[in-house]
mmCIF file of C-alpha atoms in Angstrom:
data_model
loop_
_atom_site.group_PDB
_atom_site.id
_atom_site.type_symbol
_atom_site.label_atom_id
_atom_site.label_comp_id
_atom_site.label_asym_id
_atom_site.label_seq_id
_atom_site.Cartn_x
_atom_site.Cartn_y
_atom_site.Cartn_z
ATOM 1 C CA MET C 979 1.866 -5.566 -28.708
ATOM 2 C CA THR C 980 0.877 -2.311 -26.974
ATOM 3 C CA GLU C 981 3.616 -0.682 -24.914
ATOM 4 C CA VAL C 982 2.858 -0.556 -21.190
ATOM 5 C CA ARG C 983 3.811 2.837 -19.802
ATOM 6 C CA LEU C 984 3.005 4.914 -16.743
ATOM 7 C CA ARG C 985 1.396 8.238 -17.606
ATOM 8 C CA SER C 986 2.156 10.188 -14.436
ATOM 9 C CA ILE C 987 4.671 10.182 -11.602
ATOM 10 C CA LEU C 988 1.631 10.332 -9.298
ATOM 11 C CA ASP C 989 0.312 6.997 -10.601
ATOM 12 C CA ASN C 990 1.239 5.492 -7.254
ATOM 13 C CA ASP C 991 -0.294 4.780 -3.852
ATOM 14 C CA PHE C 992 -0.599 7.884 -1.712
ATOM 15 C CA TYR C 993 1.136 6.274 1.252
ATOM 16 C CA LYS C 994 4.311 6.138 -0.807
ATOM 17 C CA ILE C 995 4.262 9.927 -1.040
ATOM 18 C CA THR C 996 3.451 10.419 2.643
ATOM 19 C CA MET C 997 6.189 7.977 3.667
ATOM 20 C CA GLN C 998 8.692 9.536 1.256
ATOM 21 C CA ASN C 999 8.047 12.930 2.821
ATOM 22 C CA ALA C 1000 8.773 11.441 6.257
ATOM 23 C CA VAL C 1001 11.863 9.556 5.038
ATOM 24 C CA VAL C 1002 13.342 12.672 3.402
ATOM 25 C CA LYS C 1003 12.906 14.441 6.718
ATOM 26 C CA LEU C 1004 14.031 11.733 9.162
ATOM 27 C CA PHE C 1005 16.118 9.151 7.283
ATOM 28 C CA PRO C 1006 17.891 10.813 4.331
ATOM 29 C CA ASN C 1007 21.011 8.606 4.452
ATOM 30 C CA GLU C 1008 19.633 5.081 4.858
ATOM 31 C CA ARG C 1009 19.889 2.483 2.086
ATOM 32 C CA VAL C 1010 17.398 -0.341 1.595
ATOM 33 C CA LYS C 1011 16.608 -3.338 -0.600
ATOM 34 C CA TYR C 1012 13.270 -4.550 -1.985
ATOM 35 C CA GLN C 1013 12.366 -7.853 -3.622
ATOM 36 C CA PHE C 1014 9.468 -8.978 -5.807
ATOM 37 C CA ILE C 1015 7.575 -12.014 -4.461
ATOM 38 C CA ASN C 1016 5.463 -14.117 -6.829
ATOM 39 C CA ARG C 1017 3.047 -15.514 -4.228
ATOM 40 C CA GLY C 1018 0.700 -16.923 -6.850
ATOM 41 C CA ASN C 1019 3.415 -18.770 -8.815
ATOM 42 C CA HIS C 1020 2.341 -16.952 -11.950
ATOM 43 C CA PHE C 1021 3.726 -17.823 -15.381
ATOM 44 C CA PHE C 1022 5.903 -15.202 -17.074
ATOM 45 C CA PRO C 1023 6.320 -15.827 -20.819
ATOM 46 C CA GLU C 1024 9.494 -15.489 -22.853
ATOM 47 C CA ASN C 1025 10.887 -11.933 -23.118
ATOM 48 C CA PHE C 1026 8.783 -10.724 -20.158
ATOM 49 C CA ALA C 1027 11.858 -9.289 -18.416
ATOM 50 C CA GLU C 1028 12.850 -7.424 -21.565
ATOM 51 C CA GLU C 1029 9.425 -5.803 -21.887
ATOM 52 C CA LEU C 1030 9.395 -4.920 -18.197
ATOM 53 C CA ARG C 1031 12.814 -3.263 -18.562
ATOM 54 C CA LYS C 1032 11.432 -1.098 -21.371
ATOM 55 C CA SER C 1033 8.568 0.016 -19.138
ATOM 56 C CA VAL C 1034 10.949 0.713 -16.252
ATOM 57 C CA HIS C 1035 13.368 2.712 -18.398
ATOM 58 C CA ALA C 1036 10.475 4.829 -19.675
ATOM 59 C CA MET C 1037 9.734 5.837 -16.066
ATOM 60 C CA ALA C 1038 12.930 7.908 -16.052
ATOM 61 C CA ASP C 1039 11.083 10.436 -18.225
ATOM 62 C CA LEU C 1040 8.297 11.026 -15.690
ATOM 63 C CA LYS C 1041 8.323 14.391 -13.937
ATOM 64 C CA LEU C 1042 5.971 16.095 -11.531
ATOM 65 C CA THR C 1043 4.048 18.712 -13.514
ATOM 66 C CA LYS C 1044 3.311 22.192 -12.206
ATOM 67 C CA ALA C 1045 -0.377 21.293 -12.015
ATOM 68 C CA GLU C 1046 0.393 18.146 -10.009
ATOM 69 C CA LYS C 1047 2.629 20.050 -7.607
ATOM 70 C CA GLU C 1048 -0.055 22.679 -7.075
ATOM 71 C CA TYR C 1049 -2.622 19.948 -6.510
ATOM 72 C CA LEU C 1050 -0.472 18.390 -3.765
ATOM 73 C CA ARG C 1051 0.167 21.812 -2.193
ATOM 74 C CA LEU C 1052 -3.525 22.633 -1.984
ATOM 75 C CA THR C 1053 -4.893 19.167 -1.217
ATOM 76 C CA CYS C 1054 -2.202 17.918 1.174
ATOM 77 C CA PRO C 1055 -1.064 20.860 3.355
ATOM 78 C CA TYR C 1056 0.661 18.428 5.740
ATOM 79 C CA LEU C 1057 3.300 17.653 3.065
ATOM 80 C CA ASP C 1058 6.327 19.871 3.644
ATOM 81 C CA LEU C 1059 6.892 22.550 0.999
ATOM 82 C CA PRO C 1060 10.607 21.641 0.718
ATOM 83 C CA TYR C 1061 9.483 18.076 0.025
ATOM 84 C CA LEU C 1062 7.245 19.239 -2.811
ATOM 85 C CA ASP C 1063 10.257 21.057 -4.296
ATOM 86 C CA PHE C 1064 12.244 17.830 -3.924
ATOM 87 C CA LEU C 1065 9.500 15.821 -5.641
ATOM 88 C CA ALA C 1066 9.386 18.348 -8.478
ATOM 89 C CA GLY C 1067 13.050 17.550 -9.144
ATOM 90 C CA TYR C 1068 12.770 13.804 -8.565
ATOM 91 C CA GLN C 1069 13.293 11.314 -11.381
ATOM 92 C CA TYR C 1070 13.175 7.535 -11.290
ATOM 93 C CA ASP C 1071 16.605 5.977 -11.789
ATOM 94 C CA PRO C 1072 16.212 2.617 -13.627
ATOM 95 C CA ALA C 1073 19.719 1.647 -12.480
ATOM 96 C CA GLU C 1074 18.195 1.047 -9.034
ATOM 97 C CA VAL C 1075 16.087 -1.819 -10.449
ATOM 98 C CA GLN C 1076 17.489 -5.227 -11.411
ATOM 99 C CA ILE C 1077 15.263 -7.486 -13.529
ATOM 100 C CA ARG C 1078 16.125 -11.106 -14.369
ATOM 101 C CA GLN C 1079 14.199 -13.981 -15.893
ATOM 102 C CA ALA C 1080 15.037 -17.668 -15.657
ATOM 103 C CA GLY C 1081 12.603 -19.651 -17.746
ATOM 104 C CA ASN C 1082 9.157 -18.586 -16.589
ATOM 105 C CA ASP C 1083 10.328 -17.206 -13.237
ATOM 106 C CA LEU C 1084 10.800 -13.485 -12.717
ATOM 107 C CA GLU C 1085 13.216 -11.825 -10.288
ATOM 108 C CA VAL C 1086 12.992 -8.112 -9.554
ATOM 109 C CA THR C 1087 15.054 -6.331 -6.914
ATOM 110 C CA VAL C 1088 15.545 -2.680 -5.995
ATOM 111 C CA GLU C 1089 18.431 -1.169 -4.051
ATOM 112 C CA GLY C 1090 19.368 2.393 -3.175
ATOM 113 C CA GLU C 1091 18.738 5.270 -0.777
ATOM 114 C CA TRP C 1092 15.389 4.775 0.920
ATOM 115 C CA TYR C 1093 14.167 8.280 0.112
ATOM 116 C CA ARG C 1094 14.648 7.525 -3.600
ATOM 117 C CA THR C 1095 13.720 3.858 -3.949
ATOM 118 C CA ILE C 1096 10.531 4.082 -1.879
ATOM 119 C CA LEU C 1097 8.485 5.045 -4.947
ATOM 120 C CA TRP C 1098 9.317 1.939 -7.021
ATOM 121 C CA GLU C 1099 7.195 -0.771 -5.381
ATOM 122 C CA VAL C 1100 3.643 0.052 -6.479
ATOM 123 C CA PRO C 1101 4.380 1.090 -10.096
ATOM 124 C CA LEU C 1102 6.522 -2.017 -10.596
ATOM 125 C CA LEU C 1103 3.713 -4.274 -9.402
ATOM 126 C CA ALA C 1104 1.178 -2.458 -11.588
ATOM 127 C CA LEU C 1105 3.444 -2.801 -14.635
ATOM 128 C CA ILE C 1106 4.122 -6.491 -13.945
ATOM 129 C CA SER C 1107 0.393 -7.143 -13.606
ATOM 130 C CA GLU C 1108 -0.571 -5.341 -16.817
ATOM 131 C CA LEU C 1109 2.232 -6.934 -18.811
ATOM 132 C CA HIS C 1110 1.296 -10.367 -17.445
ATOM 133 C CA TYR C 1111 -2.220 -10.178 -18.838
ATOM 134 C CA GLN C 1112 -1.119 -8.673 -22.113
ATOM 135 C CA MET C 1113 1.776 -11.040 -22.866
ATOM 136 C CA ASN C 1114 -0.203 -14.145 -21.870
ATOM 137 C CA ASN C 1115 -3.032 -12.991 -24.158
ATOM 138 C CA PHE C 1116 -5.637 -13.256 -21.414
ATOM 139 C CA GLU C 1117 -8.870 -11.736 -22.651
ATOM 140 C CA ARG C 1118 -10.813 -9.591 -20.198
ATOM 141 C CA GLU C 1119 -14.496 -8.692 -20.123
ATOM 142 C CA PRO C 1120 -15.770 -5.766 -22.259
ATOM 143 C CA ASP C 1121 -15.641 -2.211 -20.917
ATOM 144 C CA GLU C 1122 -19.431 -2.131 -20.551
ATOM 145 C CA THR C 1123 -19.407 -5.200 -18.281
ATOM 146 C CA ILE C 1124 -16.697 -3.733 -16.046
ATOM 147 C CA ILE C 1125 -18.595 -0.448 -15.751
ATOM 148 C CA GLN C 1126 -21.856 -2.252 -14.958
ATOM 149 C CA LYS C 1127 -20.227 -4.444 -12.286
ATOM 150 C CA THR C 1128 -18.626 -1.378 -10.692
ATOM 151 C CA HIS C 1129 -21.984 0.434 -10.595
ATOM 152 C CA GLN C 1130 -23.569 -2.603 -8.936
ATOM 153 C CA LYS C 1131 -20.862 -2.719 -6.258
ATOM 154 C CA ALA C 1132 -21.167 1.001 -5.571
ATOM 155 C CA GLU C 1133 -24.957 0.678 -5.218
ATOM 156 C CA GLU C 1134 -24.602 -2.284 -2.868
ATOM 157 C CA LEU C 1135 -22.097 -0.408 -0.708
ATOM 158 C CA HIS C 1136 -24.417 2.594 -0.694
ATOM 159 C CA ARG C 1137 -27.289 0.411 0.524
ATOM 160 C CA LEU C 1138 -25.038 -0.899 3.295
ATOM 161 C CA GLY C 1139 -24.383 2.712 4.269
ATOM 162 C CA VAL C 1140 -20.601 2.324 4.475
ATOM 163 C CA ASN C 1141 -17.797 4.569 3.279
ATOM 164 C CA PHE C 1142 -15.339 2.999 0.874
ATOM 165 C CA ALA C 1143 -12.266 3.935 -1.143
ATOM 166 C CA GLU C 1144 -10.539 2.427 -4.164
ATOM 167 C CA PHE C 1145 -7.232 0.765 -3.177
ATOM 168 C CA GLY C 1146 -6.444 -1.207 -6.327
ATOM 169 C CA THR C 1147 -3.308 0.183 -7.984
ATOM 170 C CA ARG C 1148 -0.746 -2.544 -7.322
ATOM 171 C CA ARG C 1149 -2.701 -5.505 -8.684
ATOM 172 C CA ARG C 1150 -4.907 -3.771 -11.226
ATOM 173 C CA HIS C 1151 -5.593 -5.453 -14.538
ATOM 174 C CA SER C 1152 -4.397 -2.389 -16.429
ATOM 175 C CA TYR C 1153 -4.392 1.385 -16.404
ATOM 176 C CA LYS C 1154 -7.409 1.310 -18.739
ATOM 177 C CA VAL C 1155 -9.467 -0.833 -16.375
ATOM 178 C CA HIS C 1156 -8.422 1.294 -13.398
ATOM 179 C CA ASP C 1157 -9.601 4.389 -15.271
ATOM 180 C CA LEU C 1158 -12.911 2.737 -16.215
ATOM 181 C CA VAL C 1159 -13.553 1.767 -12.597
ATOM 182 C CA MET C 1160 -12.798 5.234 -11.264
ATOM 183 C CA GLU C 1161 -15.046 6.870 -13.850
ATOM 184 C CA ALA C 1162 -17.854 4.439 -12.998
ATOM 185 C CA LEU C 1163 -17.509 5.125 -9.274
ATOM 186 C CA ILE C 1164 -17.786 8.859 -9.893
ATOM 187 C CA GLN C 1165 -20.773 8.402 -12.205
ATOM 188 C CA SER C 1166 -22.590 6.229 -9.669
ATOM 189 C CA LYS C 1167 -23.350 9.389 -7.647
ATOM 190 C CA THR C 1168 -22.937 7.456 -4.439
ATOM 191 C CA THR C 1169 -22.103 9.648 -1.475
ATOM 192 C CA LYS C 1170 -20.265 6.731 0.142
ATOM 193 C CA PHE C 1171 -17.280 6.687 -2.262
ATOM 194 C CA ILE C 1172 -14.719 8.773 -0.399
ATOM 195 C CA GLY C 1173 -11.536 8.577 -2.454
ATOM 196 C CA SER C 1174 -8.666 6.634 -3.957
ATOM 197 C CA SER C 1175 -5.268 5.474 -2.771
ATOM 198 C CA ASN C 1176 -3.968 6.418 -6.251
ATOM 199 C CA ILE C 1177 -2.916 10.077 -6.324
ATOM 200 C CA HIS C 1178 -3.093 10.404 -10.115
ATOM 201 C CA PHE C 1179 -6.687 9.164 -10.251
ATOM 202 C CA ALA C 1180 -7.669 11.109 -7.129
ATOM 203 C CA MET C 1181 -6.493 14.261 -8.892
ATOM 204 C CA LYS C 1182 -8.089 13.316 -12.221
ATOM 205 C CA TYR C 1183 -11.504 12.618 -10.701
ATOM 206 C CA GLY C 1184 -11.499 15.212 -7.920
ATOM 207 C CA VAL C 1185 -11.656 12.822 -4.957
ATOM 208 C CA LYS C 1186 -9.581 12.581 -1.794
ATOM 209 C CA PRO C 1187 -6.187 10.817 -1.932
ATOM 210 C CA ILE C 1188 -6.184 8.277 0.897
ATOM 211 C CA GLY C 1189 -3.276 6.629 2.705
ATOM 212 C CA THR C 1190 -0.869 6.951 5.615
ATOM 213 C CA HIS C 1191 1.920 4.375 5.929
ATOM 214 C CA ALA C 1192 2.682 0.793 4.928
ATOM 215 C CA HIS C 1193 4.368 -2.242 6.508
ATOM 216 C CA GLU C 1194 7.775 -1.094 5.308
ATOM 217 C CA TRP C 1195 7.631 1.880 7.720
ATOM 218 C CA PHE C 1196 7.493 -0.530 10.669
ATOM 219 C CA MET C 1197 9.856 -3.072 9.081
ATOM 220 C CA PHE C 1198 12.527 -0.416 8.657
ATOM 221 C CA HIS C 1199 12.150 0.725 12.259
ATOM 222 C CA ALA C 1200 12.583 -2.866 13.458
ATOM 223 C CA ALA C 1201 15.823 -3.182 11.495
ATOM 224 C CA GLU C 1202 17.041 0.197 12.713
ATOM 225 C CA TYR C 1203 15.951 0.088 16.371
ATOM 226 C CA GLY C 1204 15.010 -3.506 17.202
ATOM 227 C CA PHE C 1205 11.777 -5.490 17.127
ATOM 228 C CA LYS C 1206 10.577 -4.419 20.567
ATOM 229 C CA MET C 1207 10.826 -0.722 19.700
ATOM 230 C CA ALA C 1208 9.499 -0.954 16.146
ATOM 231 C CA ASN C 1209 5.799 -0.190 16.674
ATOM 232 C CA ALA C 1210 6.218 2.550 19.271
ATOM 233 C CA LEU C 1211 8.992 4.384 17.417
ATOM 234 C CA SER C 1212 7.215 4.055 14.080
ATOM 235 C CA LEU C 1213 4.124 5.713 15.535
ATOM 236 C CA GLU C 1214 6.171 8.310 17.436
ATOM 237 C CA HIS C 1215 8.093 9.331 14.342
ATOM 238 C CA TRP C 1216 4.874 9.507 12.343
ATOM 239 C CA VAL C 1217 3.433 11.894 14.916
ATOM 240 C CA ASP C 1218 6.651 13.953 14.860
ATOM 241 C CA VAL C 1219 6.237 14.518 11.127
ATOM 242 C CA TYR C 1220 2.458 14.856 10.768
ATOM 243 C CA ARG C 1221 1.389 16.279 14.151
ATOM 244 C CA GLY C 1222 -1.972 14.488 14.178
ATOM 245 C CA ASP C 1223 -2.721 14.485 10.460
ATOM 246 C CA LEU C 1224 -2.824 11.176 8.552
ATOM 247 C CA GLY C 1225 -3.928 9.443 11.720
ATOM 248 C CA VAL C 1226 -4.601 5.839 10.713
ATOM 249 C CA ALA C 1227 -2.135 3.323 12.151
ATOM 250 C CA LEU C 1228 -1.314 0.038 10.404
ATOM 251 C CA SER C 1229 -1.595 -2.685 13.011
ATOM 252 C CA ASP C 1230 -0.274 -6.013 11.764
ATOM 253 C CA THR C 1231 3.412 -5.762 10.842
ATOM 254 C CA TYR C 1232 4.350 -7.760 13.946
ATOM 255 C CA THR C 1233 0.886 -9.182 14.725
ATOM 256 C CA THR C 1234 -2.007 -7.267 16.178
ATOM 257 C CA GLU C 1235 -1.356 -8.655 19.675
ATOM 258 C CA VAL C 1236 2.097 -7.070 19.786
ATOM 259 C CA PHE C 1237 0.830 -3.849 18.201
ATOM 260 C CA PHE C 1238 -1.823 -3.263 20.839
ATOM 261 C CA GLN C 1239 0.735 -3.780 23.593
ATOM 262 C CA GLN C 1240 2.392 -0.558 22.406
ATOM 263 C CA PHE C 1241 -0.663 1.257 21.040
ATOM 264 C CA ASP C 1242 -1.204 2.772 24.485
ATOM 265 C CA LYS C 1243 -3.676 5.418 25.661
ATOM 266 C CA LYS C 1244 -1.622 8.225 24.107
ATOM 267 C CA PHE C 1245 -1.641 6.638 20.642
ATOM 268 C CA ALA C 1246 -5.220 5.362 21.015
ATOM 269 C CA LYS C 1247 -6.402 8.918 21.635
ATOM 270 C CA LEU C 1248 -4.102 10.613 19.133
ATOM 271 C CA PHE C 1249 -4.647 8.373 16.125
ATOM 272 C CA ASP C 1250 -8.040 8.502 14.411
ATOM 273 C CA GLY C 1251 -8.121 4.750 13.914
ATOM 274 C CA VAL C 1252 -6.355 1.645 12.703
ATOM 275 C CA ARG C 1253 -6.146 -0.317 9.452
ATOM 276 C CA HIS C 1254 -6.806 -4.046 9.217
ATOM 277 C CA ASP C 1255 -4.750 -5.910 6.588
ATOM 278 C CA SER C 1256 -4.547 -9.577 7.630
ATOM 279 C CA GLY C 1257 -6.230 -12.179 9.785
ATOM 280 C CA ASP C 1258 -9.895 -12.512 10.717
ATOM 281 C CA PRO C 1259 -11.475 -9.030 10.317
ATOM 282 C CA ILE C 1260 -14.281 -9.553 12.818
ATOM 283 C CA GLU C 1261 -11.903 -10.928 15.444
ATOM 284 C CA PHE C 1262 -9.680 -7.901 14.786
ATOM 285 C CA ALA C 1263 -12.635 -5.551 15.248
ATOM 286 C CA GLU C 1264 -13.513 -7.155 18.580
ATOM 287 C CA LYS C 1265 -9.908 -6.782 19.785
ATOM 288 C CA THR C 1266 -9.801 -3.160 18.646
ATOM 289 C CA ILE C 1267 -13.080 -2.274 20.355
ATOM 290 C CA ALA C 1268 -11.930 -3.963 23.570
ATOM 291 C CA HIS C 1269 -8.606 -2.101 23.394
ATOM 292 C CA TYR C 1270 -10.308 1.263 23.081
ATOM 293 C CA HIS C 1271 -12.643 0.478 26.000
ATOM 294 C CA LYS C 1272 -9.672 -0.634 28.093
ATOM 295 C CA ASN C 1273 -8.015 2.736 27.498
ATOM 296 C CA GLY C 1274 -11.112 4.790 28.225
ATOM 297 C CA VAL C 1275 -11.739 5.700 24.582
ATOM 298 C CA ASN C 1276 -15.205 5.538 23.013
ATOM 299 C CA PRO C 1277 -14.728 3.334 19.923
ATOM 300 C CA LEU C 1278 -17.628 5.114 18.188
ATOM 301 C CA PHE C 1279 -15.330 8.146 17.923
ATOM 302 C CA LYS C 1280 -12.670 6.001 16.195
ATOM 303 C CA TYR C 1281 -12.732 3.813 13.115
ATOM 304 C CA ILE C 1282 -11.189 0.812 11.393
ATOM 305 C CA ILE C 1283 -10.247 0.786 7.721
ATOM 306 C CA PHE C 1284 -10.580 -2.769 6.439
ATOM 307 C CA SER C 1285 -8.365 -3.471 3.416
ATOM 308 C CA ASP C 1286 -7.570 -7.194 3.267
ATOM 309 C CA GLY C 1287 -8.804 -8.958 0.124
ATOM 310 C CA LEU C 1288 -12.282 -7.464 0.321
ATOM 311 C CA ASN C 1289 -15.284 -8.459 -1.756
ATOM 312 C CA MET C 1290 -18.964 -7.594 -1.314
ATOM 313 C CA GLU C 1291 -19.661 -10.653 0.848
ATOM 314 C CA LYS C 1292 -16.835 -9.800 3.279
ATOM 315 C CA VAL C 1293 -17.905 -6.151 3.450
ATOM 316 C CA THR C 1294 -21.468 -7.202 4.281
ATOM 317 C CA GLU C 1295 -20.317 -9.551 7.061
ATOM 318 C CA ILE C 1296 -17.951 -6.986 8.584
ATOM 319 C CA THR C 1297 -20.588 -4.253 8.473
ATOM 320 C CA ALA C 1298 -23.143 -6.433 10.264
ATOM 321 C CA ALA C 1299 -20.612 -7.323 12.975
ATOM 322 C CA CYS C 1300 -19.361 -3.761 13.560
ATOM 323 C CA ARG C 1301 -22.367 -1.489 13.067
ATOM 324 C CA GLY C 1302 -23.067 0.611 16.133
ATOM 325 C CA LYS C 1303 -19.873 -0.515 17.853
ATOM 326 C CA ILE C 1304 -17.063 1.339 16.028
ATOM 327 C CA GLY C 1305 -16.647 3.490 12.951
ATOM 328 C CA ILE C 1306 -15.801 1.526 9.811
ATOM 329 C CA SER C 1307 -14.542 2.211 6.311
ATOM 330 C CA PHE C 1308 -13.341 -0.042 3.507
ATOM 331 C CA GLY C 1309 -10.392 0.115 1.120
ATOM 332 C CA ILE C 1310 -11.318 -2.180 -1.759
ATOM 333 C CA GLY C 1311 -8.518 -3.026 -4.161
ATOM 334 C CA THR C 1312 -8.313 -5.980 -6.522
ATOM 335 C CA ASN C 1313 -12.062 -6.646 -6.405
ATOM 336 C CA LEU C 1314 -12.569 -3.260 -8.058
ATOM 337 C CA THR C 1315 -9.608 -2.909 -10.424
ATOM 338 C CA ASN C 1316 -9.156 -6.551 -11.436
ATOM 339 C CA ASP C 1317 -12.624 -8.108 -11.434
ATOM 340 C CA VAL C 1318 -12.626 -8.567 -15.196
ATOM 341 C CA GLY C 1319 -13.116 -12.284 -15.827
ATOM 342 C CA VAL C 1320 -9.472 -13.355 -15.436
ATOM 343 C CA LYS C 1321 -7.677 -14.588 -12.329
ATOM 344 C CA PRO C 1322 -6.163 -11.680 -10.325
ATOM 345 C CA MET C 1323 -2.450 -11.903 -9.621
ATOM 346 C CA ASN C 1324 -1.113 -12.577 -6.133
ATOM 347 C CA ILE C 1325 2.118 -10.569 -6.140
ATOM 348 C CA VAL C 1326 3.857 -8.307 -3.639
ATOM 349 C CA MET C 1327 7.107 -6.417 -3.288
ATOM 350 C CA LYS C 1328 8.610 -6.176 0.157
ATOM 351 C CA LEU C 1329 11.411 -4.345 1.912
ATOM 352 C CA THR C 1330 13.995 -7.074 2.539
ATOM 353 C CA ALA C 1331 16.946 -5.290 4.172
ATOM 354 C CA ALA C 1332 18.110 -1.976 5.591
ATOM 355 C CA ARG C 1333 21.723 -0.904 6.006
ATOM 356 C CA SER C 1334 22.713 0.028 9.529
ATOM 357 C CA ILE C 1335 24.978 2.888 10.564
ATOM 358 C CA THR C 1336 27.841 0.362 10.741
ATOM 359 C CA GLY C 1337 27.355 -0.514 7.081
ATOM 360 C CA ASP C 1338 25.891 -3.977 7.697
ATOM 361 C CA TRP C 1339 22.730 -5.109 5.913
ATOM 362 C CA ILE C 1340 20.033 -6.093 8.410
ATOM 363 C CA PRO C 1341 17.259 -8.350 7.056
ATOM 364 C CA THR C 1342 13.718 -7.076 7.556
ATOM 365 C CA VAL C 1343 10.719 -9.263 8.340
ATOM 366 C CA LYS C 1344 6.944 -8.983 8.551
ATOM 367 C CA LEU C 1345 4.967 -11.162 10.957
ATOM 368 C CA SER C 1346 1.409 -11.015 9.670
ATOM 369 C CA ASP C 1347 -1.657 -12.134 11.604
ATOM 370 C CA GLU C 1348 -1.740 -14.880 8.950
ATOM 371 C CA PRO C 1349 1.457 -16.989 9.279
ATOM 372 C CA GLY C 1350 1.323 -17.759 5.562
ATOM 373 C CA LYS C 1351 1.916 -14.060 4.901
ATOM 374 C CA HIS C 1352 5.133 -13.867 6.954
ATOM 375 C CA THR C 1353 7.932 -12.458 4.803
ATOM 376 C CA GLY C 1354 11.670 -12.251 5.286
ATOM 377 C CA ASP C 1355 14.671 -14.346 6.224
ATOM 378 C CA PRO C 1356 13.475 -17.485 8.105
ATOM 379 C CA LYS C 1357 16.145 -17.135 10.803
ATOM 380 C CA MET C 1358 15.198 -13.495 11.381
ATOM 381 C CA ILE C 1359 11.509 -14.423 11.510
ATOM 382 C CA GLU C 1360 12.239 -16.933 14.276
ATOM 383 C CA LEU C 1361 14.370 -14.363 16.095
ATOM 384 C CA ALA C 1362 11.563 -11.791 15.899
ATOM 385 C CA LYS C 1363 9.027 -14.283 17.231
ATOM 386 C CA GLU C 1364 11.350 -15.104 20.106
ATOM 387 C CA PHE C 1365 11.986 -11.444 20.973
ATOM 388 C CA LEU C 1366 8.293 -10.544 20.750
ATOM 389 C CA ARG C 1367 7.140 -13.783 22.432
ATOM 390 C CA ILE C 1368 4.851 -14.661 19.553
ATOM 391 C CA LYS C 1369 3.439 -18.190 19.651
ATOM 392 C CA GLU C 1370 1.605 -19.694 16.676
#
């Protein structure tokens, strides 16, 4: 069996780096918990936990190289220089990760200071995914087929005339497949491929690292400041740190309806656009366009990044519905990095609790535009819906 190991500390989604920079600056003392969620009820064979522990312990040896630090300094001037010095001294601490296996069920939890533990989620999911395919002996398609399929997708997206980025780290088939896909996208010569959410591959292939913030940013703010203040304070704090850079707001942590109630004229003008990650994408686009019009903003000067379970058919439908009405871009994940002839995994890792200044653990929740994607303590979910007057 081949050992599954990360090759770089930057083999992670870019929004983890941008959020870590903000957390180091604003929330250096807060502790949090994360939990792995096996949404697809996937089968984990005997000794899976043991192999995952080996991969996790090997991450303690990862260090930011001088070349990687210089890359971040030159490419991402909005990252604070003291943060880059911090990242250069950062090391993963495997003691923050607890891994257990009961039969074919896997339990993975993370606990520690938020500024430290924030980097675990994406690499853990990528490792779990790669190990899953390897240990279950699932055979993927040949390299040539993967490259050909990627070229075909890039050509189709080019014909549609839409910008797209690769967003597939967390549920990729493997590092090898991820690398093949990135190389194929670069070779396709399409001018519409704009970058990758993976910093390591963005650096390796000379494309733009793409990302701003994730649901956990808003979930933490809800635990810290209350559900009604979560969206507004999350956006306000983001602006405090980045002063207009990284201006794409995630809209669906507590449903789009609630988000737009607080995404007022100030935020609508200041942020470059919004990201769609759950619910009907065309309905979301219509709501977004109407919201911009309501606030006196020309939606053609803004854009939506669509990133929810995209395939070529969805991209085509969304493009037809939105063309000429609002700017659009696509973050395509699993359909690029795990379209290899085996069933993609449906796994996530979510922030589950944040410790308050009184020392109490406050459960965190996410209220997606798709009720089936709600995560968190059921009692807290009902409380959030009551506070935010959400009816389903």
